[in-house]
Tab-separated table of C-alpha atoms in Angstrom:
chain	number	residue	atom	x	y	z
A	98	MET	CA	6.788	9.975	-3.093
A	99	ASN	CA	4.844	10.167	-6.262
A	100	VAL	CA	1.265	9.090	-6.883
A	101	LEU	CA	2.330	6.237	-9.112
A	102	GLY	CA	4.413	4.625	-6.389
A	103	ILE	CA	1.408	4.761	-3.952
A	104	ILE	CA	-0.810	3.217	-6.612
A	105	ALA	CA	1.715	0.526	-7.225
A	106	SER	CA	2.089	-0.152	-3.497
A	107	GLY	CA	-1.712	-0.457	-3.208
A	108	VAL	CA	-2.070	-2.853	-6.159
A	109	ALA	CA	0.724	-5.042	-4.708
A	110	ALA	CA	-1.067	-5.185	-1.348
A	111	LEU	CA	-4.350	-6.003	-3.018
A	112	PHE	CA	-2.945	-9.035	-4.959
A	113	ILE	CA	-0.817	-10.372	-2.112
A	114	THR	CA	-3.688	-10.260	0.378
A	115	VAL	CA	-6.163	-11.875	-2.125
A	116	ALA	CA	-3.592	-14.692	-2.845
A	117	LEU	CA	-2.780	-15.454	0.786
A	118	ALA	CA	-6.358	-15.208	1.918
A	119	LYS	CA	-7.472	-17.556	-0.867
A	120	SER	CA	-4.821	-20.104	0.158
A	121	ALA	CA	-5.724	-19.875	3.888
A	122	ARG	CA	-9.342	-20.396	2.815
A	123	ARG	CA	-8.592	-23.545	0.830
A	124	VAL	CA	-6.629	-25.001	3.727
A	125	ALA	CA	-9.360	-24.162	6.241
A	126	LEU	CA	-12.053	-25.772	4.094
A	127	ARG	CA	-10.052	-29.020	3.332
A	128	PRO	CA	-11.711	-32.169	4.697
A	129	ARG	CA	-10.164	-34.292	7.285
A	130	ILE	CA	-9.912	-37.909	6.147
A	131	PRO	CA	-11.991	-39.915	3.742
A	132	ASP	CA	-13.912	-41.843	6.442
A	133	GLU	CA	-15.286	-38.735	8.023
A	134	PRO	CA	-17.418	-36.958	5.393
A	135	GLY	CA	-18.350	-33.413	6.060
A	136	GLY	CA	-15.630	-32.736	8.538
A	137	ARG	CA	-13.086	-30.023	8.445
A	138	ALA	CA	-9.406	-29.919	9.110
A	139	PRO	CA	-8.387	-29.828	12.797
A	140	ARG	CA	-6.804	-26.459	12.103
A	141	ALA	CA	-9.765	-25.135	10.255
A	142	GLU	CA	-11.188	-23.018	13.130
A	143	ALA	CA	-7.621	-21.759	14.131
A	144	LEU	CA	-6.903	-20.808	10.487
A	145	ARG	CA	-10.312	-19.078	10.179
A	146	ARG	CA	-9.680	-17.067	13.406
A	147	THR	CA	-6.171	-16.108	12.408
A	148	GLY	CA	-7.130	-15.212	8.880
A	149	GLY	CA	-6.248	-11.607	9.669
A	150	ALA	CA	-2.564	-12.569	9.373
A	151	THR	CA	-3.014	-12.730	5.589
A	152	ALA	CA	-4.094	-9.083	5.460
A	153	VAL	CA	-1.211	-8.091	7.740
A	154	LEU	CA	1.264	-9.929	5.613
A	155	GLY	CA	-0.142	-8.360	2.411
A	156	ILE	CA	-0.139	-4.771	3.779
A	157	GLY	CA	3.227	-5.142	5.466
A	158	THR	CA	4.957	-6.701	2.486
A	159	ALA	CA	3.809	-3.968	0.081
A	160	THR	CA	4.693	-1.191	2.489
A	161	GLY	CA	8.085	-2.611	3.336
A	162	ALA	CA	8.919	-3.098	-0.349
A	163	ALA	CA	8.005	0.443	-0.997
A	164	LEU	CA	10.126	1.659	1.824
A	165	TRP	CA	13.083	-0.455	0.578
A	166	LEU	CA	12.729	0.998	-2.848
A	167	GLY	CA	13.029	4.549	-1.207
A	168	ALA	CA	9.485	5.419	-1.958
A	169	ALA	CA	8.945	7.255	1.347
A	170	ASP	CA	11.590	9.956	0.944
A	171	ASP	CA	12.211	11.957	4.153
A	172	ALA	CA	9.209	10.203	6.073
A	173	ALA	CA	10.824	6.755	5.760
A	174	ARG	CA	11.973	6.698	9.331
A	175	SER	CA	8.587	7.572	10.677
A	176	VAL	CA	6.718	5.154	8.337
A	177	GLY	CA	9.212	2.419	9.119
A	178	GLY	CA	8.825	2.862	12.919
A	179	LEU	CA	5.019	2.878	12.378
A	180	LEU	CA	5.199	-0.432	10.414
A	181	ALA	CA	7.549	-2.011	13.009
A	182	GLY	CA	5.174	-1.052	15.816
A	183	ALA	CA	2.115	-2.269	14.060
A	184	GLY	CA	3.919	-5.536	13.269
A	185	ALA	CA	4.778	-6.148	16.884
A	186	VAL	CA	1.160	-5.582	17.918
A	187	ALA	CA	0.069	-7.887	15.149
A	188	ALA	CA	2.408	-10.706	16.220
A	189	LEU	CA	1.043	-10.291	19.833
A	190	GLY	CA	-2.579	-10.552	18.483
A	191	LEU	CA	-1.671	-13.696	16.620
A	192	VAL	CA	-0.407	-15.231	19.809
A	193	HIS	CA	-3.574	-14.177	21.509
A	194	ASP	CA	-5.746	-15.825	18.838
A	195	LEU	CA	-3.950	-19.096	19.484
A	196	LYS	CA	-3.674	-18.786	23.199
A	197	PRO	CA	-5.391	-16.011	25.146
A	198	LEU	CA	-3.187	-13.551	26.914
A	199	TRP	CA	-3.471	-11.189	29.830
A	200	ALA	CA	-5.015	-7.751	29.053
A	201	ALA	CA	-2.231	-6.116	31.000
A	202	LEU	CA	0.363	-7.818	28.823
A	203	ARG	CA	-1.368	-6.640	25.634
A	204	LEU	CA	-1.746	-3.088	26.881
A	205	ALA	CA	2.035	-3.022	27.668
A	206	VAL	CA	3.107	-4.216	24.337
A	207	GLN	CA	0.761	-1.743	22.605
A	208	ALA	CA	2.083	1.050	24.720
A	209	ALA	CA	5.711	0.109	23.868
A	210	ALA	CA	5.019	0.060	20.224
A	211	ALA	CA	3.314	3.413	20.410
A	212	VAL	CA	6.396	4.906	22.263
A	213	LEU	CA	8.538	3.578	19.426
A	214	VAL	CA	6.404	5.341	16.823
A	215	VAL	CA	6.463	8.570	18.784
A	216	CYS	CA	10.223	8.583	19.352
A	217	LEU	CA	11.051	7.777	15.693
A	218	ALA	CA	8.498	10.530	14.640
A	219	GLY	CA	10.319	13.146	16.823
A	220	LEU	CA	7.268	14.451	18.645
A	221	SER	CA	7.591	16.667	21.797
A	222	PRO	CA	7.165	15.083	25.198
A	223	ALA	CA	3.733	16.459	25.772
A	224	ALA	CA	2.416	15.537	22.261
A	225	GLY	CA	4.176	12.224	22.565
A	226	VAL	CA	2.302	11.364	25.711
A	227	LEU	CA	-1.065	12.264	24.072
A	228	ALA	CA	-0.137	10.338	21.044
A	229	VAL	CA	0.655	7.260	23.074
A	230	VAL	CA	-2.616	7.376	24.987
A	231	TRP	CA	-4.578	8.035	21.702
A	232	ILE	CA	-2.956	5.066	19.871
A	233	VAL	CA	-3.578	2.594	22.722
A	234	LEU	CA	-7.174	3.737	23.118
A	235	VAL	CA	-8.012	3.640	19.376
A	236	THR	CA	-6.232	0.282	18.905
A	237	ASN	CA	-8.459	-1.371	21.475
A	238	ALA	CA	-11.586	0.448	20.235
A	239	PHE	CA	-11.063	-0.832	16.775
A	240	ALA	CA	-10.347	-4.412	18.094
A	241	LEU	CA	-13.790	-4.391	19.640
A	242	LEU	CA	-15.430	-3.862	16.272
A	243	ASP	CA	-14.529	-7.330	15.186
A	244	HIS	CA	-17.802	-8.893	16.332
A	245	ALA	CA	-19.606	-9.344	13.040
A	246	ASP	CA	-18.773	-10.469	9.528
A	247	GLY	CA	-17.217	-7.672	7.415
A	248	LEU	CA	-17.907	-4.953	10.015
A	249	LEU	CA	-14.367	-4.020	11.060
A	250	THR	CA	-12.910	-4.596	7.612
A	251	ALA	CA	-15.426	-2.176	6.082
A	252	VAL	CA	-14.959	0.469	8.775
A	253	GLY	CA	-11.288	0.185	8.618
A	254	LEU	CA	-11.347	0.592	4.869
A	255	VAL	CA	-13.404	3.799	5.123
A	256	SER	CA	-11.188	5.247	7.957
A	257	ALA	CA	-7.966	4.501	5.935
A	258	ALA	CA	-9.516	6.140	2.958
A	259	GLY	CA	-10.112	9.287	5.021
A	260	LEU	CA	-6.514	9.298	6.263
A	261	LEU	CA	-5.320	8.892	2.692
A	262	ALA	CA	-7.308	11.909	1.672
A	263	CYS	CA	-5.908	14.005	4.629
A	264	ALA	CA	-2.340	12.824	3.795
A	265	PHE	CA	-2.622	14.139	0.227
A	266	VAL	CA	-4.255	17.296	1.197
A	267	GLY	CA	-1.654	18.084	3.948
A	268	GLY	CA	1.212	18.129	1.301
A	269	ASP	CA	3.083	15.017	2.716
A	270	PRO	CA	2.318	12.188	0.262
A	271	ALA	CA	4.846	9.944	2.025
A	272	LEU	CA	2.541	9.574	4.968
A	273	ALA	CA	-0.132	8.223	2.528
A	274	LEU	CA	1.765	5.212	1.834
A	275	LEU	CA	0.450	2.988	4.776
A	276	PRO	CA	-3.132	4.280	4.505
A	277	ALA	CA	-3.135	3.474	0.682
A	278	THR	CA	-1.881	-0.026	1.198
A	279	MET	CA	-4.421	-0.506	3.986
A	280	VAL	CA	-7.353	0.477	1.678
A	281	ALA	CA	-6.139	-2.001	-0.958
A	282	GLY	CA	-5.360	-4.787	1.575
A	283	LEU	CA	-8.636	-4.464	3.487
A	284	ALA	CA	-10.578	-4.349	0.283
A	285	GLY	CA	-9.023	-7.658	-0.803
A	286	PHE	CA	-9.610	-9.192	2.506
A	287	LEU	CA	-13.225	-8.195	2.549
A	288	LEU	CA	-13.865	-10.579	-0.288
A	289	HIS	CA	-13.316	-13.421	2.222
A	290	ASN	CA	-14.636	-11.655	5.244
A	291	TRP	CA	-18.085	-10.615	4.040
A	292	HIS	CA	-21.118	-12.583	5.376
A	293	PRO	CA	-20.852	-15.606	5.446
A	294	ALA	CA	-17.316	-14.984	6.458
A	295	ARG	CA	-14.688	-17.630	5.614
A	296	LEU	CA	-11.921	-15.823	7.345
A	297	ARG	CA	-11.853	-13.356	10.321
A	298	LEU	CA	-9.410	-10.602	11.089
A	299	GLY	CA	-9.114	-11.942	14.667
A	300	ALA	CA	-6.949	-10.146	17.236
A	301	CYS	CA	-4.039	-10.139	14.877
A	302	GLY	CA	-5.685	-8.178	12.098
A	303	ALA	CA	-7.936	-6.145	14.432
A	304	GLN	CA	-5.125	-4.818	16.430
A	305	PHE	CA	-2.995	-4.139	13.503
A	306	THR	CA	-5.760	-2.217	11.834
A	307	GLY	CA	-6.424	-0.105	14.815
A	308	PHE	CA	-2.782	0.608	15.603
A	309	ALA	CA	-1.939	1.532	12.047
A	310	LEU	CA	-4.946	3.772	11.684
A	311	ALA	CA	-4.314	5.590	15.092
A	312	ALA	CA	-0.482	5.932	14.547
A	313	SER	CA	-1.021	7.162	10.914
A	314	GLY	CA	-3.488	9.746	12.226
A	315	ALA	CA	-0.987	10.899	14.935
A	316	LEU	CA	1.832	11.274	12.265
A	317	ILE	CA	-0.420	13.085	9.873
A	318	GLN	CA	-1.557	15.572	12.518
A	319	ALA	CA	2.043	16.189	13.660
A	320	ALA	CA	2.981	16.954	10.052
A	321	ALA	CA	-0.013	19.040	9.398
A	322	PRO	CA	0.610	22.684	8.228
A	323	SER	CA	-0.142	25.415	10.763
A	324	GLY	CA	-3.719	26.767	10.565
A	325	ARG	CA	-5.348	23.416	9.727
A	326	ALA	CA	-7.772	22.071	12.298
A	327	ALA	CA	-6.071	18.730	12.429
A	328	TRP	CA	-6.696	18.486	16.142
A	329	ALA	CA	-10.416	18.312	15.556
A	330	ALA	CA	-10.646	16.585	12.092
A	331	LEU	CA	-8.517	13.532	12.606
A	332	PRO	CA	-10.122	12.220	15.776
A	333	ALA	CA	-13.340	12.215	14.001
A	334	LEU	CA	-12.159	9.266	11.919
A	335	ALA	CA	-12.480	6.999	14.913
A	336	THR	CA	-15.996	8.093	15.851
A	337	VAL	CA	-17.658	4.810	15.353
A	338	ALA	CA	-15.007	2.689	17.143
A	339	LEU	CA	-15.044	4.980	20.124
A	340	ALA	CA	-18.918	4.975	20.123
A	341	ASP	CA	-18.998	1.236	20.314
A	342	SER	CA	-16.578	1.153	23.162
A	343	ALA	CA	-18.718	3.884	24.998
A	344	LEU	CA	-21.825	1.828	24.283
A	345	VAL	CA	-20.288	-1.356	25.790
A	346	LEU	CA	-18.906	0.406	28.777
A	347	ILE	CA	-22.131	2.173	29.767
A	348	SER	CA	-24.263	-0.724	29.211
A	349	ARG	CA	-22.157	-3.041	31.326
A	350	ARG	CA	-21.885	-0.480	33.928
A	351	ARG	CA	-25.601	-0.244	34.191
A	352	ALA	CA	-26.035	-3.949	34.288
A	353	ALA	CA	-23.227	-4.464	36.907
A	354	ARG	CA	-21.172	-6.542	34.623
A	355	SER	CA	-17.401	-6.690	34.164
A	356	PRO	CA	-16.137	-4.295	31.482
A	357	LEU	CA	-13.448	-6.777	30.409
A	358	ARG	CA	-15.785	-9.762	29.733
A	359	ASP	CA	-16.967	-9.660	26.273
A	360	THR	CA	-20.604	-10.349	25.553
A	361	ASP	CA	-23.136	-9.733	22.835
A	362	ASP	CA	-23.719	-6.110	23.581
A	363	HIS	CA	-21.990	-4.265	20.731
A	364	ILE	CA	-23.512	-2.232	17.919
A	365	ALA	CA	-24.100	-5.113	15.543
A	366	HIS	CA	-25.466	-7.335	18.258
A	367	ARG	CA	-28.162	-4.665	19.176
A	368	LEU	CA	-29.020	-4.144	15.396
A	369	ARG	CA	-29.496	-7.943	15.139
A	370	ARG	CA	-32.093	-7.786	18.001
A	371	VAL	CA	-34.267	-5.352	15.949
A	372	ARG	CA	-34.219	-7.837	12.948
A	373	VAL	CA	-31.348	-6.198	10.976
A	374	THR	CA	-29.417	-8.759	9.044
A	375	VAL	CA	-25.676	-9.335	9.393
A	376	PRO	CA	-24.806	-7.675	6.035
A	377	GLY	CA	-27.265	-4.846	6.897
A	378	ALA	CA	-25.607	-4.163	10.180
A	379	ALA	CA	-22.267	-3.934	8.469
A	380	VAL	CA	-23.674	-1.608	5.825
A	381	LEU	CA	-25.363	0.611	8.368
A	382	THR	CA	-22.269	0.835	10.513
A	383	THR	CA	-20.040	1.609	7.526
A	384	LEU	CA	-22.410	4.301	6.432
A	385	TRP	CA	-22.440	5.626	9.993
A	386	ALA	CA	-18.572	5.785	9.979
A	387	GLY	CA	-18.469	7.364	6.539
A	388	VAL	CA	-20.248	10.592	7.747
A	389	PRO	CA	-17.686	11.730	10.347
A	390	VAL	CA	-14.749	10.499	8.053
A	391	ALA	CA	-16.001	12.584	5.243
A	392	THR	CA	-16.755	15.636	7.492
A	393	GLY	CA	-13.293	15.313	9.040
A	394	ALA	CA	-11.566	15.190	5.768
A	395	LEU	CA	-13.400	18.115	4.464
A	396	VAL	CA	-12.647	20.198	7.676
A	397	TYR	CA	-8.885	19.161	7.308
A	398	ALA	CA	-9.021	20.365	3.694
A	399	GLU	CA	-10.415	23.739	4.993
A	400	LEU	CA	-13.550	23.273	2.878
A	401	LEU	CA	-15.798	23.245	6.061
A	402	HIS	CA	-15.648	25.060	9.281
A	403	PRO	CA	-14.691	22.832	12.298
A	404	ALA	CA	-18.134	23.541	13.809
A	405	PHE	CA	-19.658	21.188	11.276
A	406	LEU	CA	-17.960	18.300	13.148
A	407	LEU	CA	-20.580	18.764	15.961
A	408	LEU	CA	-23.236	17.449	13.596
A	409	PRO	CA	-21.799	13.834	13.250
A	410	LEU	CA	-20.849	13.911	16.948
A	411	ALA	CA	-24.456	14.827	17.897
A	412	GLY	CA	-25.835	12.177	15.598
A	413	THR	CA	-23.361	9.643	17.123
A	414	ALA	CA	-24.546	10.539	20.654
A	415	ALA	CA	-28.213	9.999	19.570
A	416	ALA	CA	-27.488	6.691	18.023
A	417	VAL	CA	-25.637	5.562	21.167
A	418	TYR	CA	-28.649	6.559	23.226
A	419	ALA	CA	-30.982	4.747	20.930
A	420	LEU	CA	-28.907	1.601	20.963
A	421	LEU	CA	-28.786	1.619	24.797
A	422	ARG	CA	-32.599	1.290	24.883
A	423	ILE	CA	-32.395	-2.060	23.024
A	424	PRO	CA	-32.103	-4.861	25.592
A	425	ALA	CA	-28.770	-6.632	25.320
A	426	TYR	CA	-28.821	-8.878	28.298
A	427	ALA	CA	-31.279	-11.686	29.051
A	428	PRO	CA	-33.087	-11.335	32.428
A	429	PRO	CA	-31.594	-13.303	35.237
A	430	ARG	CA	-33.295	-16.616	36.081
A	431	THR	CA	-34.720	-16.556	39.617
A	432	ALA	CA	-34.991	-19.692	41.771
A	433	PRO	CA	-38.594	-20.506	42.973
A	434	PRO	CA	-39.078	-19.447	46.709
A	435	ARG	CA	-38.983	-21.971	49.327
A	436	THR	CA	-42.338	-21.069	50.796
A	437	GLY	CA	-44.080	-20.726	47.312
A	438	SER	CA	-46.472	-22.954	45.361
A	439	SER	CA	-43.982	-25.848	45.300
A	440	ARG	CA	-44.707	-26.573	49.003
A	441	THR	CA	-48.207	-25.181	49.100
A	442	ALA	CA	-49.512	-27.642	46.522
A	443	PRO	CA	-48.539	-30.803	48.246
A	444	SER	CA	-49.970	-29.454	51.581
A	445	ARG	CA	-53.330	-28.850	49.928
A	446	THR	CA	-53.233	-32.244	48.292
A	447	ALA	CA	-52.494	-33.915	51.606
A	448	THR	CA	-55.401	-31.993	53.222
A	449	SER	CA	-57.831	-32.990	50.604
A	450	ARG	CA	-56.682	-36.693	50.822
A	451	ALA	CA	-57.141	-36.554	54.574
A	452	THR	CA	-60.747	-35.145	54.194
A	453	GLN	CA	-61.573	-37.764	51.719
A	454	ASP	CA	-60.456	-40.621	54.063
A	455	ARG	CA	-62.464	-39.120	56.926
A	456	THR	CA	-65.626	-38.971	54.817
A	457	ILE	CA	-65.239	-42.622	53.612
A	458	THR	CA	-64.596	-43.829	57.171
A	459	ALA	CA	-67.657	-41.917	58.397
A	460	ARG	CA	-69.918	-43.443	55.706
A	461	ARG	CA	-68.695	-46.990	56.425
A	462	ARG	CA	-69.447	-46.471	60.105
A	463	ALA	CA	-72.889	-45.151	59.262
A	464	GLY	CA	-73.557	-48.149	57.051
A	465	THR	CA	-72.561	-50.530	59.711
A	466	ALA	CA	-74.837	-48.999	62.369
A	467	ASP	CA	-77.831	-49.040	59.999
A	468	ALA	CA	-77.235	-52.809	59.078
A	469	GLY	CA	-76.889	-53.721	62.839
A	470	ALA	CA	-80.189	-51.983	63.767
A	471	ALA	CA	-82.150	-53.405	60.926
A	472	ILE	CA	-81.312	-57.111	61.340
A	473	PRO	CA	-82.761	-57.473	64.901
A	474	ALA	CA	-85.866	-55.657	63.959
A	475	ALA	CA	-86.599	-58.073	61.226
A	476	ALA	CA	-85.804	-61.008	63.346
A	477	ALA	CA	-87.978	-59.982	66.246
A	478	ALA	CA	-91.322	-60.571	64.090
A	479	PRO	CA	-91.305	-64.213	63.391
A	480	GLY	CA	-95.053	-64.408	62.882
A	481	VAL	CA	-95.541	-61.640	60.450
A	482	LYS	CA	-96.622	-62.616	56.996
A	483	GLY	CA	-95.336	-61.354	53.855
A	484	SER	CA	-97.144	-58.826	51.836
A	485	ALA	CA	-99.403	-59.903	49.159
A	486	PRO	CA	-98.474	-59.690	45.484
A	487	GLY	CA	-98.944	-56.230	44.055
A	488	ARG	CA	-99.123	-54.598	47.523
A	489	GLY	CA	-96.517	-52.541	49.316
A	490	ALA	CA	-94.469	-53.731	52.161
A	491	PRO	CA	-96.088	-53.643	55.570
A	492	THR	CA	-95.557	-50.582	57.581
A	493	GLY	CA	-93.935	-52.458	60.494
A	494	THR	CA	-91.066	-53.787	58.191
A	495	ALA	CA	-87.650	-52.432	58.964
A	496	ARG	CA	-86.125	-50.214	56.453
A	497	THR	CA	-82.486	-49.066	55.678
A	498	ALA	CA	-81.367	-45.477	55.655
A	499	ALA	CA	-82.127	-45.294	51.963
A	500	GLY	CA	-85.824	-46.412	52.527
A	501	HIS	CA	-85.473	-49.950	51.117
A	502	PRO	CA	-87.027	-52.847	53.158
A	503	THR	CA	-84.478	-55.030	54.820
A	504	VAL	CA	-84.145	-58.770	54.153
A	505	PRO	CA	-83.507	-60.790	57.288
A	506	PRO	CA	-80.819	-63.508	56.911
A	507	PRO	CA	-82.143	-67.019	56.629
A	508	PRO	CA	-81.894	-69.170	59.789
A	509	ASN	CA	-79.230	-71.745	60.218
A	510	GLY	CA	-79.812	-74.939	58.331
A	511	ARG	CA	-81.121	-75.691	54.987
A	512	PRO	CA	-84.046	-73.692	53.312
A	513	ALA	CA	-86.457	-76.716	53.324
A	514	GLU	CA	-85.982	-77.319	57.123
A	515	ALA	CA	-86.596	-73.760	57.885
A	516	ALA	CA	-89.957	-73.760	56.066
A	517	THR	CA	-91.047	-76.963	57.840
A	518	ALA	CA	-90.231	-75.441	61.241
A	519	ALA	CA	-92.188	-72.340	60.482
A	520	ALA	CA	-95.351	-74.480	59.422
A	521	GLU	CA	-95.187	-76.421	62.646
A	522	ARG	CA	-95.058	-73.165	64.660
A	523	GLY	CA	-97.907	-71.843	62.795
């Protein structure tokens, strides 16, 4: 296959993807009905979630047309099997976007598609088993990267560019067909997937991207000339995807959470917790992915010693360790203890109220006793004269507890009759 055919396939994938994504975006943003302003179509969220089907159709159509025109030469069988397996995985992902499926079913379909690729590529049984495990692992690792706007699309674009370079360097340009169309198709889809994203790859586009990249890497490694360190260079292209999976598994293991329950504990989520913007998280992760991809391509081209691959691997391990120190889960809410302040406060309140009631009762009793003792003392001195004006009260006058002189109650009858009776007695 010549270079012009690869370029033509890439241009076709770019235009098809952009046209399909633009149409899906218009349908997703179409309003419902006139009497509901500001609303979206009922299928808007579903179209936004299944937007990756546009990238799959663009890449698959361009690659299939190139195969039909005989552009892949002797590698047409291997590339055709790879495209068929990726299409089956993408179809399963589309169904999963509309209605979630069991993880066991998805793994079974991915493994069957990987076996198809390995059989059509003519790999040995031992290499075939390793290739199937690798394809399934990388497919799910890339699918986990679809947790932020533009993240998976940009990382997949960089990884496809690395595979494209390795395919050209390895002397088998036919295997560069699918990576070339993926670079163009993902670039066109990134226009609608960048923050704020109008379309998402979803399970359809994410699984297709991961499967196509992993299977292409397996085929390129199998066709690599002897003497090249393909066994060490090509796995480095999936460093970021595998690092995100390791980060998630370790953090969930530490927090005693289910590894299959997706939460906000991925790379971009942790970067957001340290005040990195959504586009900034996508750019940082893409640059992170670009370092091992570039190093792996240079090692594959025999421009660097394979020992240089330890540098990006060590940097990735340090980055995962640093990200693990960023808290990803909210602390669990603890219920108030039964014997805590919720019961102590009412008991203290009841005690204080009882004390106040006792004090009031004692004061009332003391006041009643003082009044009963003062009234007979005042009545027992009928001949005592009042004090003169300006003088104090006589010493014999009864007093209250506060020291004030008591006033005896008037006798029964009218006040005039009481005064007359007192004069007659005197």
